[in-house]
Amino acid sequence: MRYEFSELSPAERYKLLVNTITPRPIAWVVTLDNAGRTNAAPYSFFNAMGADPALVVLGIAGDNARAGEAQKDSLRVIRETGEFTIALVTEADAEIMVMTAINAPAGTSELEFAGVETRPARHVKPPVIASSPVTFECKVWKIVDTSDNSAIVIGEVIAMDIVDSVLSEEDGKLRIDAPALKLLGRAHGAGHYWRGTDQIVIDRKSWPEETV
Ligand SMILES: Cc1cc2nc3c(=O)[nH]c(=O)nc-3n(C[C@H](O)[C@H](O)[C@H](O)COP(=O)(O)O)c2cc1C
């Protein structure tokens, strides 16, 4: 089967993309608006895009759940303040993370609603999710509007925190025991998630001596 995307509805395109481009990491995004209200939601259109500067991207769609096609709160507040934090999601936090994706009325704090503990960030005003083993403090680098209510937010990572228990040093090099983080990815369909428990190792070769 071949699909010409110009002949498909957005919902059909979405289905094809999210059921094939998997697994996707999940950014648990926290913002704080100028009235002091926190907001949290997961975003799996998320990845790291570079290290110099250190950039991450979020793909934020329009809010179909609200009448009149509004912006999602995360996008509205990121535009307003230029700041957000990201927490990576563990298996232990899976259910509570999904709870924060609830279509709550604008201005509702999903953190309070779902009972998510936070701690202060150092460089930005929004707090970070306390239970996460890896968190990032981000400032907007650029926002690319993709329609009236949707955008790709490119954030610069100002600082990150990672739990000491997964860090070690070997021959003077930093080692990160990533599997021990038990991070979750988004899989196909609406409610499927990936555990990173089944990996293979393939070492990269150097040109030309290891290729002959
Ligand atoms: C695991 C997961 C991943 C999600 N990823 C995205 C995403 O990448 N982009 C998006 O627009 N919505 C995504 N959503 C839906 C938003 O989290 C949801 O619309 C949320 O209510 C938005 O909240 P806000 O209005 O407070 O920003 C995702 C939901 C879940 C459960």
Short mmCIF file of C-alpha atoms and ligand atoms in Angstrom, two decimals:
data_model
loop_
_atom_site.label_atom_id
_atom_site.label_comp_id
_atom_site.label_asym_id
_atom_site.label_seq_id
_atom_site.Cartn_x
_atom_site.Cartn_y
_atom_site.Cartn_z
CA MET A 1 0.00 0.00 0.00
CA ARG A 2 1.20 3.48 -0.86
CA TYR A 3 -0.18 6.62 0.79
CA GLU A 4 -0.07 10.05 -0.85
CA PHE A 5 -0.23 12.40 2.11
CA SER A 6 -1.92 15.15 0.09
CA GLU A 7 -4.95 12.83 -0.24
CA LEU A 8 -5.20 12.05 3.48
CA SER A 9 -6.91 13.84 6.36
CA PRO A 10 -4.72 15.00 9.28
CA ALA A 11 -6.19 12.16 11.40
CA GLU A 12 -5.20 9.58 8.79
CA ARG A 13 -1.68 11.01 8.50
CA TYR A 14 -1.37 11.03 12.29
CA LYS A 15 -2.38 7.39 12.51
CA LEU A 16 0.18 6.30 9.91
CA LEU A 17 3.01 8.31 11.45
CA VAL A 18 2.53 7.47 15.12
CA ASN A 19 1.98 3.77 14.49
CA THR A 20 5.23 3.45 12.56
CA ILE A 21 7.66 6.01 13.97
CA THR A 22 8.20 4.21 17.26
CA PRO A 23 9.39 4.09 19.93
CA ARG A 24 9.31 7.77 20.76
CA PRO A 25 10.75 9.21 23.96
CA ILE A 26 8.30 11.08 26.16
CA ALA A 27 8.91 14.61 27.42
CA TRP A 28 6.89 15.34 30.54
CA VAL A 29 6.67 19.11 30.11
CA VAL A 30 6.05 21.53 32.98
CA THR A 31 5.33 25.24 32.49
CA LEU A 32 4.49 28.11 34.85
CA ASP A 33 2.35 30.96 33.55
CA ASN A 34 2.71 34.63 34.52
CA ALA A 35 -0.13 34.20 37.03
CA GLY A 36 1.91 31.52 38.83
CA ARG A 37 -0.12 28.50 37.65
CA THR A 38 1.73 25.31 36.79
CA ASN A 39 0.77 23.10 33.88
CA ALA A 40 2.02 19.64 32.92
CA ALA A 41 1.53 17.33 29.94
CA PRO A 42 3.40 14.56 28.11
CA TYR A 43 4.72 15.05 24.57
CA SER A 44 6.12 12.21 22.47
CA PHE A 45 6.83 14.29 19.40
CA PHE A 46 10.09 14.92 21.23
CA ASN A 47 13.76 14.40 20.69
CA ALA A 48 17.28 15.79 21.07
CA MET A 49 18.41 17.71 18.00
CA GLY A 50 21.97 18.74 18.71
CA ALA A 51 24.59 19.48 21.31
CA ASP A 52 26.05 22.84 20.23
CA PRO A 53 23.72 24.45 21.11
CA ALA A 54 22.01 21.64 23.04
CA LEU A 55 18.55 21.57 21.47
CA VAL A 56 15.41 19.55 22.05
CA VAL A 57 12.19 19.69 20.04
CA LEU A 58 8.53 19.30 20.96
CA GLY A 59 5.76 18.93 18.39
CA ILE A 60 2.64 20.49 19.91
CA ALA A 61 -0.63 20.01 18.04
CA GLY A 62 -3.74 22.18 18.25
CA ASP A 63 -6.16 21.34 21.06
CA ASN A 64 -9.01 19.48 19.37
CA ALA A 65 -10.55 18.66 22.74
CA ARG A 66 -11.50 22.30 23.28
CA ALA A 67 -14.20 24.11 21.40
CA GLY A 68 -12.95 26.59 18.82
CA GLU A 69 -9.58 24.87 18.16
CA ALA A 70 -7.35 26.43 20.78
CA GLN A 71 -3.67 26.14 21.54
CA LYS A 72 -2.68 23.59 24.16
CA ASP A 73 -1.79 25.18 27.49
CA SER A 74 1.84 24.05 27.23
CA LEU A 75 2.30 25.92 23.96
CA ARG A 76 0.43 29.01 25.15
CA VAL A 77 2.56 29.29 28.30
CA ILE A 78 5.83 28.47 26.53
CA ARG A 79 5.07 31.37 24.15
CA GLU A 80 4.16 33.61 27.13
CA THR A 81 7.21 32.85 29.29
CA GLY A 82 9.87 31.28 27.03
CA GLU A 83 10.62 28.62 29.64
CA PHE A 84 9.76 24.99 30.38
CA THR A 85 11.16 21.92 32.05
CA ILE A 86 11.17 18.35 30.78
CA ALA A 87 11.20 15.17 32.84
CA LEU A 88 11.82 11.79 31.25
CA VAL A 89 9.23 9.21 32.21
CA THR A 90 9.91 5.94 34.04
CA GLU A 91 7.73 2.86 34.15
CA ALA A 92 6.92 3.73 37.75
CA ASP A 93 5.47 7.09 36.67
CA ALA A 94 3.58 5.78 33.61
CA GLU A 95 0.05 5.93 34.97
CA ILE A 96 0.44 9.29 36.66
CA MET A 97 2.04 10.71 33.46
CA VAL A 98 -1.00 9.58 31.44
CA MET A 99 -3.23 11.22 34.05
CA THR A 100 -1.56 14.58 33.31
CA ALA A 101 -2.60 14.26 29.63
CA ILE A 102 -6.21 14.69 30.70
CA ASN A 103 -8.18 17.31 28.76
CA ALA A 104 -8.55 19.56 31.80
CA PRO A 105 -9.99 23.07 31.41
CA ALA A 106 -7.40 25.78 30.72
CA GLY A 107 -5.77 26.96 33.94
CA THR A 108 -6.15 23.60 35.73
CA SER A 109 -2.87 22.36 37.21
CA GLU A 110 -2.49 18.76 36.11
CA LEU A 111 0.32 18.48 38.68
CA GLU A 112 -2.10 19.18 41.52
CA PHE A 113 -4.86 17.13 39.92
CA ALA A 114 -2.65 14.06 39.47
CA GLY A 115 -0.71 14.57 42.72
CA VAL A 116 2.70 15.00 41.06
CA GLU A 117 5.51 16.19 43.36
CA THR A 118 7.85 18.86 42.03
CA ARG A 119 11.05 20.59 43.10
CA PRO A 120 12.36 24.01 42.05
CA ALA A 121 14.55 24.36 38.96
CA ARG A 122 17.69 26.52 39.16
CA HIS A 123 17.69 28.50 35.90
CA VAL A 124 13.99 28.67 34.96
CA LYS A 125 10.79 29.43 36.87
CA PRO A 126 8.75 26.27 36.16
CA PRO A 127 9.48 23.44 38.60
CA VAL A 128 10.70 19.97 37.61
CA ILE A 129 8.99 16.68 38.35
CA ALA A 130 10.68 15.28 41.44
CA SER A 131 10.25 11.55 40.77
CA SER A 132 12.02 11.62 37.38
CA PRO A 133 15.63 10.41 37.21
CA VAL A 134 16.44 12.77 34.29
CA THR A 135 15.21 16.34 33.98
CA PHE A 136 16.08 19.27 31.71
CA GLU A 137 15.71 23.02 32.26
CA CYS A 138 14.95 24.66 28.91
CA LYS A 139 14.58 28.11 27.37
CA VAL A 140 12.93 28.70 24.02
CA TRP A 141 15.47 28.81 21.18
CA LYS A 142 12.90 29.14 18.41
CA ILE A 143 9.21 28.41 17.85
CA VAL A 144 8.21 27.30 14.37
CA ASP A 145 4.48 27.79 13.82
CA THR A 146 3.04 24.92 11.78
CA SER A 147 -0.58 26.14 11.78
CA ASP A 148 -2.71 28.64 13.75
CA ASN A 149 -2.64 26.49 16.90
CA SER A 150 0.25 24.08 16.45
CA ALA A 151 3.99 24.58 16.57
CA ILE A 152 7.36 22.95 16.85
CA VAL A 153 9.04 24.31 19.96
CA ILE A 154 12.81 24.18 19.85
CA GLY A 155 14.27 24.52 23.34
CA GLU A 156 17.83 25.02 24.47
CA VAL A 157 18.83 22.86 27.42
CA ILE A 158 20.39 25.12 30.04
CA ALA A 159 20.99 22.42 32.65
CA MET A 160 20.07 18.82 33.33
CA ASP A 161 19.88 16.66 36.41
CA ILE A 162 20.44 12.92 36.38
CA VAL A 163 20.40 10.56 39.35
CA ASP A 164 23.88 9.75 40.69
CA SER A 165 23.04 6.04 40.97
CA VAL A 166 23.38 5.50 37.18
CA LEU A 167 26.67 7.42 36.84
CA SER A 168 30.16 5.94 37.07
CA GLU A 169 33.63 6.52 35.66
CA GLU A 170 35.67 4.02 33.68
CA ASP A 171 39.16 4.89 32.37
CA GLY A 172 38.40 8.54 33.07
CA LYS A 173 35.22 8.44 30.96
CA LEU A 174 31.70 9.09 32.18
CA ARG A 175 29.45 6.01 31.97
CA ILE A 176 25.68 6.24 32.17
CA ASP A 177 23.78 3.04 32.96
CA ALA A 178 20.84 4.01 30.74
CA PRO A 179 18.86 0.73 31.10
CA ALA A 180 18.83 1.26 34.87
CA LEU A 181 16.79 4.43 34.30
CA LYS A 182 13.85 2.24 33.16
CA LEU A 183 12.61 4.95 30.82
CA LEU A 184 9.42 4.53 28.88
CA GLY A 185 8.79 5.29 25.20
CA ARG A 186 5.56 5.68 23.34
CA ALA A 187 4.62 2.82 21.01
CA HIS A 188 1.89 2.26 18.44
CA GLY A 189 -1.76 3.02 19.15
CA ALA A 190 -3.18 5.20 21.85
CA GLY A 191 -2.14 3.29 24.96
CA HIS A 192 0.97 1.25 24.15
CA TYR A 193 4.36 2.03 25.66
CA TRP A 194 7.87 0.67 25.14
CA ARG A 195 10.19 -0.62 27.83
CA GLY A 196 13.84 -0.41 26.84
CA THR A 197 14.62 -3.93 28.01
CA ASP A 198 15.60 -5.72 24.79
CA GLN A 199 18.65 -4.27 23.08
CA ILE A 200 21.35 -5.38 20.68
CA VAL A 201 24.88 -3.96 20.49
CA ILE A 202 26.50 -3.03 17.17
CA ASP A 203 29.85 -1.25 17.34
CA ARG A 204 30.54 1.41 14.73
CA LYS A 205 33.48 0.84 12.40
CA SER A 206 36.25 3.24 11.46
CA TRP A 207 37.11 3.92 7.83
CA PRO A 208 38.96 2.18 6.20
CA GLU A 209 40.80 -0.40 8.32
CA GLU A 210 37.77 -2.09 9.94
CA THR A 211 35.72 -2.29 6.73
CA VAL A 212 38.01 -4.67 4.81
C1 LIG B 1 2.23 9.61 26.05
C2 LIG B 1 1.58 10.82 25.44
C3 LIG B 1 2.26 11.54 24.47
C4 LIG B 1 1.68 12.68 23.89
N1 LIG B 1 2.37 13.35 22.93
C5 LIG B 1 1.84 14.47 22.38
C6 LIG B 1 2.57 15.20 21.40
O1 LIG B 1 3.71 14.87 21.03
N2 LIG B 1 1.99 16.31 20.89
C7 LIG B 1 0.75 16.74 21.28
O2 LIG B 1 0.28 17.78 20.82
N3 LIG B 1 0.04 16.07 22.23
C8 LIG B 1 0.57 14.96 22.79
N4 LIG B 1 -0.13 14.27 23.75
C9 LIG B 1 -1.42 14.81 24.22
C10 LIG B 1 -1.22 15.92 25.27
O3 LIG B 1 -0.46 15.45 26.37
C11 LIG B 1 -2.61 16.38 25.76
O4 LIG B 1 -3.29 16.97 24.67
C12 LIG B 1 -2.57 17.31 26.94
O5 LIG B 1 -3.87 17.46 27.46
C13 LIG B 1 -2.05 18.71 26.57
O6 LIG B 1 -2.06 19.43 27.76
P1 LIG B 1 -1.91 21.00 27.86
O7 LIG B 1 -3.10 21.63 27.18
O8 LIG B 1 -1.92 21.21 29.34
O9 LIG B 1 -0.60 21.38 27.22
C14 LIG B 1 0.39 13.10 24.31
C15 LIG B 1 -0.30 12.36 25.28
C16 LIG B 1 0.29 11.22 25.82
C17 LIG B 1 -0.46 10.44 26.86
#
